[in-house]
Coordinates of C-alpha atoms in Angstrom, one line a residue:
Chain A
M1 CA 115.6 92.8 16.9
R2 CA 113.2 91.1 19.0
K3 CA 110.3 92.7 17.4
K4 CA 111.6 91.5 14.1
R5 CA 112.2 88.1 15.4
L6 CA 108.7 88.1 16.4
I7 CA 107.1 89.2 13.5
I8 CA 109.2 86.5 11.3
S9 CA 108.0 83.9 13.7
L10 CA 104.4 85.0 13.5
C11 CA 105.0 84.9 9.6
A12 CA 106.1 81.3 9.7
A13 CA 103.4 80.3 11.9
A14 CA 100.7 81.8 9.7
A15 CA 102.3 80.3 6.7
A16 CA 102.4 76.9 8.4
L17 CA 98.7 77.4 9.4
L18 CA 98.0 78.4 5.9
V19 CA 99.7 75.0 4.5
F20 CA 97.6 73.0 7.2
A21 CA 94.3 74.8 6.0
A22 CA 95.1 73.9 2.3
V23 CA 96.1 70.3 3.1
L24 CA 92.9 69.8 5.3
F25 CA 90.9 71.4 2.4
D26 CA 92.6 69.1 -0.1
A27 CA 92.0 66.1 2.1
L28 CA 88.3 66.7 2.4
S29 CA 87.6 67.5 -1.2
N30 CA 89.0 64.3 -2.1
K31 CA 87.0 62.4 0.1
K32 CA 84.4 59.9 -1.2
N33 CA 81.2 62.1 -0.9
V34 CA 79.0 59.5 -2.3
E35 CA 78.9 55.6 -2.0
K36 CA 75.7 54.1 -3.3
T37 CA 74.5 50.8 -3.9
G38 CA 71.4 49.7 -6.0
I39 CA 70.3 46.5 -8.2
A40 CA 70.6 46.7 -12.0
M41 CA 71.6 44.2 -14.9
G42 CA 70.5 41.7 -12.3
S43 CA 73.5 42.5 -10.1
V44 CA 74.7 44.7 -7.4
V45 CA 75.7 48.1 -8.7
T46 CA 78.3 50.2 -6.5
V47 CA 79.0 53.7 -7.3
K48 CA 81.8 55.5 -5.5
L49 CA 82.3 59.1 -6.2
Y50 CA 85.1 61.4 -5.2
G51 CA 85.2 65.2 -4.9
K52 CA 82.0 67.5 -5.4
S53 CA 79.9 65.2 -7.3
G54 CA 76.4 64.4 -5.8
E55 CA 74.0 61.8 -5.2
D56 CA 72.2 62.7 -8.3
C57 CA 74.9 61.5 -10.3
A58 CA 75.2 58.1 -8.8
D59 CA 71.2 57.7 -8.9
E60 CA 71.4 58.9 -12.7
I61 CA 73.9 56.0 -13.3
T62 CA 71.8 53.2 -11.8
D63 CA 68.6 54.4 -13.3
S64 CA 70.5 54.5 -16.8
I65 CA 71.7 51.2 -16.5
E66 CA 68.4 50.0 -15.3
N67 CA 66.9 51.5 -18.4
E68 CA 69.4 49.9 -20.6
E69 CA 68.6 46.6 -19.5
N70 CA 64.7 47.0 -19.4
S71 CA 64.3 48.9 -22.9
R72 CA 67.2 47.5 -24.9
I73 CA 69.3 44.5 -24.0
S74 CA 67.3 42.1 -21.7
R75 CA 66.1 39.0 -23.2
Y76 CA 63.6 38.5 -20.3
K77 CA 61.9 41.9 -20.2
D78 CA 59.1 42.0 -22.8
T79 CA 59.9 45.9 -23.0
S80 CA 63.2 45.4 -24.5
E81 CA 64.3 45.6 -28.2
V82 CA 66.5 42.3 -27.8
F83 CA 63.4 40.6 -26.5
L84 CA 61.1 41.7 -29.3
L85 CA 63.9 40.7 -31.9
N86 CA 64.1 37.4 -30.6
K87 CA 60.4 37.1 -30.4
N88 CA 59.9 38.1 -34.1
G89 CA 63.1 37.1 -35.6
K90 CA 63.6 40.6 -37.3
A91 CA 63.3 44.2 -35.9
E92 CA 64.1 47.7 -36.6
L93 CA 66.2 48.4 -33.6
S94 CA 67.4 51.9 -32.2
S95 CA 70.8 52.9 -33.5
H96 CA 72.2 52.2 -30.2
T97 CA 71.0 48.8 -29.8
A98 CA 71.8 47.9 -33.5
D99 CA 75.4 49.3 -32.9
I100 CA 75.6 46.9 -29.7
I101 CA 74.8 44.0 -31.8
K102 CA 77.0 45.0 -34.7
R103 CA 79.9 45.0 -32.0
A104 CA 78.9 42.1 -30.6
V105 CA 79.0 40.2 -34.0
K106 CA 82.6 41.9 -34.9
I107 CA 83.9 40.4 -31.6
S108 CA 82.5 37.1 -32.1
E109 CA 84.1 36.8 -35.8
D110 CA 87.4 38.1 -34.1
S111 CA 87.2 35.4 -31.4
F112 CA 86.4 32.7 -33.9
G113 CA 83.0 32.3 -32.3
A114 CA 84.3 31.7 -28.7
F115 CA 82.3 34.7 -28.0
D116 CA 78.8 34.6 -29.5
P117 CA 75.8 36.7 -28.7
T118 CA 73.4 34.3 -30.6
V119 CA 73.5 31.5 -27.8
G120 CA 70.1 32.7 -26.4
R121 CA 68.3 29.2 -26.7
L122 CA 71.2 27.5 -25.4
S123 CA 71.5 30.0 -22.3
S124 CA 67.6 29.4 -21.7
L125 CA 68.1 25.7 -21.8
W126 CA 70.8 25.5 -19.0
N127 CA 69.1 28.5 -17.2
F128 CA 72.0 29.6 -14.9
D129 CA 70.4 32.9 -14.5
E130 CA 67.6 31.3 -12.3
N131 CA 70.1 28.8 -10.6
V132 CA 68.2 25.7 -12.1
M133 CA 71.2 23.4 -11.6
T134 CA 70.2 20.7 -13.9
V135 CA 72.1 19.2 -16.9
P136 CA 69.9 19.4 -20.0
A137 CA 69.5 16.4 -22.2
D138 CA 72.1 16.1 -24.7
E139 CA 69.5 16.4 -27.7
D140 CA 68.2 19.4 -26.2
I141 CA 71.7 20.8 -26.3
K142 CA 72.4 19.7 -29.9
S143 CA 69.1 21.4 -30.9
A144 CA 69.6 24.7 -29.2
L145 CA 73.2 24.9 -31.0
E146 CA 71.6 24.8 -34.5
G147 CA 70.2 28.2 -33.9
T148 CA 73.7 29.6 -32.9
G149 CA 76.2 31.3 -35.0
S150 CA 76.8 35.1 -35.4
E151 CA 77.5 34.9 -39.2
K152 CA 73.6 34.0 -39.6
V153 CA 72.6 37.5 -38.2
K154 CA 72.1 40.0 -40.9
I155 CA 72.3 43.7 -40.3
N156 CA 70.8 46.2 -42.5
G157 CA 71.2 49.7 -41.3
N158 CA 69.4 49.4 -38.1
T159 CA 67.1 46.4 -39.1
V160 CA 68.5 43.2 -37.6
T161 CA 67.2 39.7 -39.0
L162 CA 68.1 36.5 -37.1
G163 CA 68.6 33.0 -38.3
K164 CA 66.4 30.1 -38.1
N165 CA 65.7 29.4 -34.4
Q166 CA 68.2 31.8 -33.3
E167 CA 67.8 34.2 -30.1
I168 CA 70.2 36.8 -29.0
D169 CA 71.7 36.9 -25.5
L170 CA 74.1 39.9 -24.6
G171 CA 74.4 38.7 -20.9
A172 CA 78.1 38.2 -21.5
L173 CA 78.6 42.0 -22.4
G174 CA 75.8 43.7 -20.4
K175 CA 77.7 44.5 -17.1
G176 CA 80.7 45.9 -19.2
L177 CA 78.3 47.8 -21.4
A178 CA 76.8 49.2 -18.1
C179 CA 80.3 50.4 -17.0
D180 CA 80.4 52.1 -20.6
I181 CA 77.3 54.0 -19.6
A182 CA 78.5 54.8 -16.3
A183 CA 81.4 56.5 -17.9
E184 CA 79.3 58.7 -20.1
I185 CA 77.4 59.8 -17.2
L186 CA 80.5 60.7 -15.3
E187 CA 82.2 62.5 -18.2
K188 CA 78.7 64.7 -18.6
N189 CA 78.5 65.4 -15.1
N190 CA 82.3 66.5 -14.9
V191 CA 83.3 64.1 -12.4
K192 CA 86.9 63.8 -11.9
S193 CA 87.3 60.3 -9.9
A194 CA 84.8 57.5 -9.5
V195 CA 85.1 53.8 -9.3
V196 CA 81.7 51.9 -10.6
S197 CA 81.2 48.2 -10.0
V198 CA 78.4 46.5 -12.1
G199 CA 78.2 43.0 -10.7
G200 CA 82.1 42.7 -10.6
S201 CA 82.7 44.6 -14.0
V202 CA 84.5 47.4 -12.8
L203 CA 85.1 51.1 -14.2
T204 CA 88.0 53.1 -12.8
Y205 CA 87.3 56.8 -13.7
G206 CA 90.0 59.5 -13.5
K207 CA 92.9 59.7 -11.0
N208 CA 92.6 58.3 -7.7
P209 CA 92.5 61.3 -5.4
S210 CA 94.6 59.3 -2.5
S211 CA 97.2 57.5 -4.7
D212 CA 98.9 57.2 -8.0
F213 CA 96.5 54.2 -9.1
W214 CA 93.6 52.5 -8.2
T215 CA 94.0 49.1 -6.4
I216 CA 91.5 46.6 -7.8
G217 CA 91.1 43.0 -6.5
I218 CA 90.7 40.0 -8.8
R219 CA 88.6 37.4 -6.9
T220 CA 89.6 34.2 -5.7
P221 CA 88.5 31.8 -8.3
E222 CA 86.6 29.6 -5.9
P223 CA 82.7 29.3 -5.4
D224 CA 82.8 29.8 -1.6
D225 CA 85.4 32.6 -1.4
T226 CA 84.8 36.0 -2.4
S227 CA 87.9 37.7 -1.2
A228 CA 90.7 38.9 -3.6
A229 CA 93.4 36.7 -4.8
L230 CA 95.3 39.2 -6.9
K231 CA 95.9 42.8 -6.6
L232 CA 95.8 44.9 -9.8
K233 CA 97.1 48.5 -9.9
I234 CA 95.3 50.7 -12.6
H235 CA 96.3 54.1 -13.6
G236 CA 93.4 56.3 -14.6
T237 CA 90.4 55.1 -16.5
A238 CA 90.0 51.7 -17.5
F239 CA 87.5 48.9 -17.7
I240 CA 88.3 45.7 -15.9
S241 CA 86.0 42.4 -16.5
T242 CA 86.3 39.0 -15.1
S243 CA 84.7 35.6 -16.2
G244 CA 85.2 32.6 -13.8
N245 CA 83.7 29.3 -13.5
Y246 CA 83.1 29.8 -9.6
E247 CA 80.0 32.1 -10.6
K248 CA 76.6 30.4 -11.2
C249 CA 77.7 26.9 -11.0
F250 CA 76.9 23.5 -9.7
I251 CA 78.6 20.2 -9.1
K252 CA 76.9 17.2 -10.2
D253 CA 78.3 13.5 -10.1
N254 CA 81.7 15.5 -9.3
V255 CA 81.6 17.7 -12.6
L256 CA 81.5 21.2 -12.1
Y257 CA 78.9 22.9 -14.4
H258 CA 79.3 26.5 -14.7
H259 CA 77.8 29.2 -16.8
I260 CA 80.4 30.1 -19.5
L261 CA 79.2 27.9 -22.2
S262 CA 81.0 26.8 -25.1
P263 CA 79.2 27.9 -28.2
E264 CA 81.0 24.9 -30.0
T265 CA 79.8 22.0 -27.6
G266 CA 77.0 23.5 -25.8
Y267 CA 78.5 22.5 -22.4
P268 CA 80.4 24.6 -20.0
A269 CA 83.7 25.7 -21.4
D270 CA 86.7 23.5 -20.2
S271 CA 90.0 25.5 -21.2
S272 CA 91.7 24.3 -17.6
L273 CA 91.1 28.0 -16.4
K274 CA 89.4 29.0 -13.4
S275 CA 88.9 32.9 -14.3
V276 CA 90.0 35.4 -16.9
T277 CA 90.3 39.2 -16.3
V278 CA 90.6 41.5 -19.2
V279 CA 91.5 45.3 -18.8
S280 CA 90.9 47.5 -21.7
D281 CA 89.4 51.0 -22.6
S282 CA 86.0 49.7 -23.5
G283 CA 83.7 48.1 -20.8
L284 CA 81.9 46.1 -23.5
V285 CA 85.0 44.8 -25.1
S286 CA 86.6 43.8 -21.5
D287 CA 83.3 41.9 -20.7
A288 CA 83.0 40.2 -24.1
L289 CA 86.7 39.4 -24.3
S290 CA 87.0 38.0 -20.6
T291 CA 84.1 35.2 -21.8
A292 CA 85.9 34.8 -25.2
C293 CA 89.3 34.2 -23.6
F294 CA 87.9 31.9 -21.0
V295 CA 86.3 29.7 -23.7
L296 CA 89.5 30.0 -26.1
G297 CA 91.9 29.1 -23.5
K298 CA 95.2 30.7 -22.4
E299 CA 97.2 29.6 -25.7
N300 CA 94.4 30.9 -28.2
S301 CA 93.7 34.3 -26.6
S302 CA 96.7 36.3 -27.8
E303 CA 95.4 37.2 -31.3
V304 CA 92.0 38.8 -30.1
L305 CA 93.8 40.3 -27.2
K306 CA 96.2 42.1 -29.5
K307 CA 93.6 43.0 -31.9
Y308 CA 91.6 45.1 -29.1
N309 CA 94.6 46.3 -27.4
A310 CA 93.4 44.6 -24.4
E311 CA 95.6 43.0 -21.2
A312 CA 94.6 39.9 -19.7
V313 CA 95.1 38.0 -16.3
F314 CA 94.5 34.1 -16.7
I315 CA 94.2 32.0 -13.7
D316 CA 94.5 28.3 -14.5
N317 CA 93.2 25.2 -12.7
E318 CA 96.6 24.9 -10.7
N319 CA 96.5 28.4 -9.5
N320 CA 99.1 29.6 -12.1
V321 CA 98.5 33.1 -12.9
Y322 CA 99.6 34.3 -16.5
I323 CA 99.5 38.3 -17.1
T324 CA 100.2 40.0 -20.3
D325 CA 103.2 42.1 -20.7
G326 CA 101.3 45.4 -20.6
I327 CA 100.3 44.9 -16.8
F328 CA 102.5 42.4 -15.7
A329 CA 104.3 44.9 -13.5
N330 CA 100.8 46.1 -11.9
V331 CA 99.8 42.7 -10.7
E332 CA 100.8 41.0 -7.2
A333 CA 99.3 38.0 -5.3
A334 CA 97.0 39.1 -2.5
K335 CA 97.2 35.9 -0.6
N336 CA 99.5 32.7 -0.8
G337 CA 99.0 30.0 -3.2
Y338 CA 99.2 31.7 -6.5
A339 CA 102.3 31.8 -9.0
L340 CA 102.9 34.6 -11.0
Y341 CA 104.1 34.3 -14.7
E342 CA 104.3 36.6 -17.8
Y343 CA 101.8 35.4 -20.4
G344 CA 103.5 34.2 -23.6
K345 CA 107.0 33.7 -21.9
Chain B
M1 CA 127.5 97.9 7.8
D2 CA 129.2 94.7 9.1
M3 CA 127.9 92.1 6.6
R4 CA 129.3 89.3 8.9
Y5 CA 127.2 90.6 11.7
T6 CA 124.0 90.7 9.8
N7 CA 124.4 87.1 8.5
M8 CA 125.0 85.9 12.0
E9 CA 121.7 87.5 13.0
N10 CA 119.9 86.0 10.1
K11 CA 121.2 82.5 11.0
K12 CA 119.8 82.8 14.4
L13 CA 116.4 84.0 13.3
F14 CA 115.9 81.2 10.8
K15 CA 117.0 78.7 13.5
K16 CA 114.0 79.8 15.6
S17 CA 111.5 80.0 12.8
D18 CA 112.8 76.5 11.6
L19 CA 111.7 75.0 14.9
L20 CA 108.2 76.8 14.4
I21 CA 107.9 75.3 11.1
V22 CA 109.0 71.7 12.2
A23 CA 106.6 72.0 15.1
A24 CA 103.7 73.0 12.7
C25 CA 104.8 70.2 10.2
L26 CA 104.6 67.9 13.0
M27 CA 101.1 69.3 14.0
I28 CA 99.7 68.6 10.7
A29 CA 101.2 65.2 10.3
G30 CA 99.6 64.2 13.6
L31 CA 96.1 66.0 12.5
L32 CA 96.2 64.2 9.2
L33 CA 96.9 60.8 10.8
L34 CA 94.1 61.2 13.4
P35 CA 91.1 60.5 11.1
K36 CA 93.0 57.4 9.8
L37 CA 93.4 56.2 13.6
F38 CA 89.6 56.4 13.9
T39 CA 88.7 55.0 10.4
S40 CA 89.3 51.2 11.5
N41 CA 86.8 48.3 10.7
E42 CA 85.1 49.0 13.8
N43 CA 83.1 51.7 11.9
L44 CA 81.8 49.5 9.3
T45 CA 78.1 50.3 8.2
A46 CA 75.7 48.1 6.5
V47 CA 73.4 49.7 4.1
I48 CA 70.4 48.0 2.9
T49 CA 68.6 49.4 -0.3
A50 CA 65.2 48.3 -1.5
D51 CA 63.9 49.0 -4.7
N52 CA 67.1 51.3 -5.1
S53 CA 66.4 53.3 -2.4
I54 CA 68.2 53.3 0.9
Y55 CA 66.1 51.3 3.4
K56 CA 68.2 51.1 6.6
E57 CA 71.9 51.8 7.6
I58 CA 73.1 49.8 10.6
P59 CA 76.5 49.8 12.2
L60 CA 78.0 46.5 11.8
N61 CA 79.6 46.2 15.4
A62 CA 75.8 46.8 17.2
S63 CA 76.0 44.7 20.0
D64 CA 72.5 43.3 19.6
E65 CA 71.4 40.7 16.8
Q66 CA 68.9 42.7 14.3
T67 CA 66.5 41.4 11.9
I68 CA 65.4 43.3 9.1
E69 CA 62.4 42.3 6.9
V70 CA 62.0 43.7 3.7
N71 CA 60.6 43.0 0.1
N72 CA 60.0 39.3 1.2
T73 CA 63.6 38.8 2.5
K74 CA 65.1 38.4 6.2
I75 CA 68.4 39.9 6.7
I76 CA 70.1 39.3 10.1
V77 CA 73.1 41.5 11.4
K78 CA 75.1 39.9 14.2
N79 CA 78.8 39.9 15.5
G80 CA 80.2 42.2 12.7
E81 CA 78.3 40.3 9.8
I82 CA 75.3 40.8 7.8
Y83 CA 73.7 38.2 5.7
F84 CA 70.4 37.3 3.9
A85 CA 68.8 34.5 6.1
E86 CA 65.8 34.0 4.2
S87 CA 64.1 35.0 0.9
G88 CA 60.8 34.3 -0.7
C89 CA 62.6 34.3 -4.0
K90 CA 63.2 31.2 -6.4
D91 CA 66.9 31.0 -6.7
K92 CA 68.0 31.8 -3.3
I93 CA 71.3 33.1 -4.5
C94 CA 71.3 35.9 -2.0
V95 CA 71.0 33.4 0.9
K96 CA 73.9 31.2 -0.7
T97 CA 76.1 34.3 -0.9
G98 CA 76.8 33.9 2.5
H99 CA 78.0 36.2 5.5
L100 CA 79.4 39.8 4.6
T101 CA 82.2 41.0 6.8
E102 CA 84.4 43.6 5.0
A103 CA 84.2 46.9 3.5
G104 CA 83.0 47.0 0.0
D105 CA 81.3 43.5 0.2
A106 CA 78.1 43.3 -1.5
S107 CA 75.2 41.1 -2.0
A108 CA 71.9 41.3 -3.4
C109 CA 68.3 39.6 -4.1
V110 CA 67.7 40.5 -7.5
P111 CA 64.2 39.2 -7.8
N112 CA 62.9 41.1 -4.5
R113 CA 65.3 44.0 -5.4
V114 CA 67.0 44.3 -2.0
S115 CA 71.0 44.8 -1.7
V116 CA 73.2 44.8 1.1
Y117 CA 76.4 46.6 0.9
I118 CA 79.1 47.3 3.6
K119 CA 80.7 50.7 3.5
G120 CA 83.2 52.5 5.8
G121 CA 86.6 51.4 7.1
D122 CA 89.5 50.9 5.3
S123 CA 89.6 48.7 2.3
E124 CA 92.7 47.7 0.7
F125 CA 90.6 47.6 -2.6
D126 CA 88.9 50.2 -4.4
A127 CA 86.9 47.6 -6.2
V128 CA 87.1 43.6 -6.6
A129 CA 86.3 42.2 -10.3
Y130 CA 84.5 39.0 -10.3

């Protein structure tokens, strides 16, 4: 009988050891094995890969984003298609770039011009990208506005013709587009789980190996505080973009001037909001809609959000937070001072 | 064969092995928790990249102040913080970003193609949207 007991005990110990080995292996294989940063799209790109994916995949993401900027959408680099289009007013583009412009024009229409990819001259005038921090002359702003309006863009196949004095600026969708590119590369490389951030536009990819959801912070909407004010739980793959008046901004004569320009007035948009975060299944859409909703304001954003099946988090000037019903249960405050409400109720 | 007797024997046996399994499970839990205990914010590492390649990795809790000069920027690590102290760029956005202290914090001097990122530790967030 003793011998039998010993055998059973040994078996139990062996089973426990096996379980231990399996759990340990699982824990190790779920570890972040690559965490890389670089610079692309004028901002910090962070790539975290889980599982067996290697550094090559992270490098491919950063390189592809950089290539997208340099050869396609930058309005500064003289090697890019958009640069040449702006310079010549007409260009036959690659189908990829033409498609981006088509989608941008469509979002512009759907957001009643609140997102406008034709504000190139206005953006150059304010020049927030180079931190110029001066308010342009009113007549210069009015002159720059004459060229805006996505309805003036003519697209025939891959040939794009701009209106008079019109310049394309895809800055308001570039980082989201970069997240789309990252997702394509992750899929191609059979990566199971990853988180990519391109200058604050975030892609959560696949299932978080150590939880049922990804935890994404929404930044405190103040210029001098980079910590998270809100906590957003995301299940699986999603694209999250935030537009806020705390980025690229300056104060002059007690007035805050920020980089989200109203295509209607030519001045920084004032819709009583500090930031808008949009969650959708496309990086380009999330990024463009975060700008559109910021310009439109809380009350006027529901139509375009519904049209693109997107969810949003609005933080207004009084730190009231309005969250659309699809993600209301997934948001909580990460610090004191923020009151949470369901959007539209 | 007396069935009652056999059942009694089995009961006894399972009690012993149950104990073993409990002990093994406790051991597993302990071993799984160990890495967590050692992954605190004490182990943060600042990664500096230049031209999208890693230039230097520095433990953030290093006792001595360190100054790193790369691509026309001057970066300082001290007291668990890392920051761009000076930069030859026009806009100085990197210097204005301030001091980085938490896992996941990042800053960059885009014109000089230098980035700073803090990795390691336990961050509450997988990423922060801004």
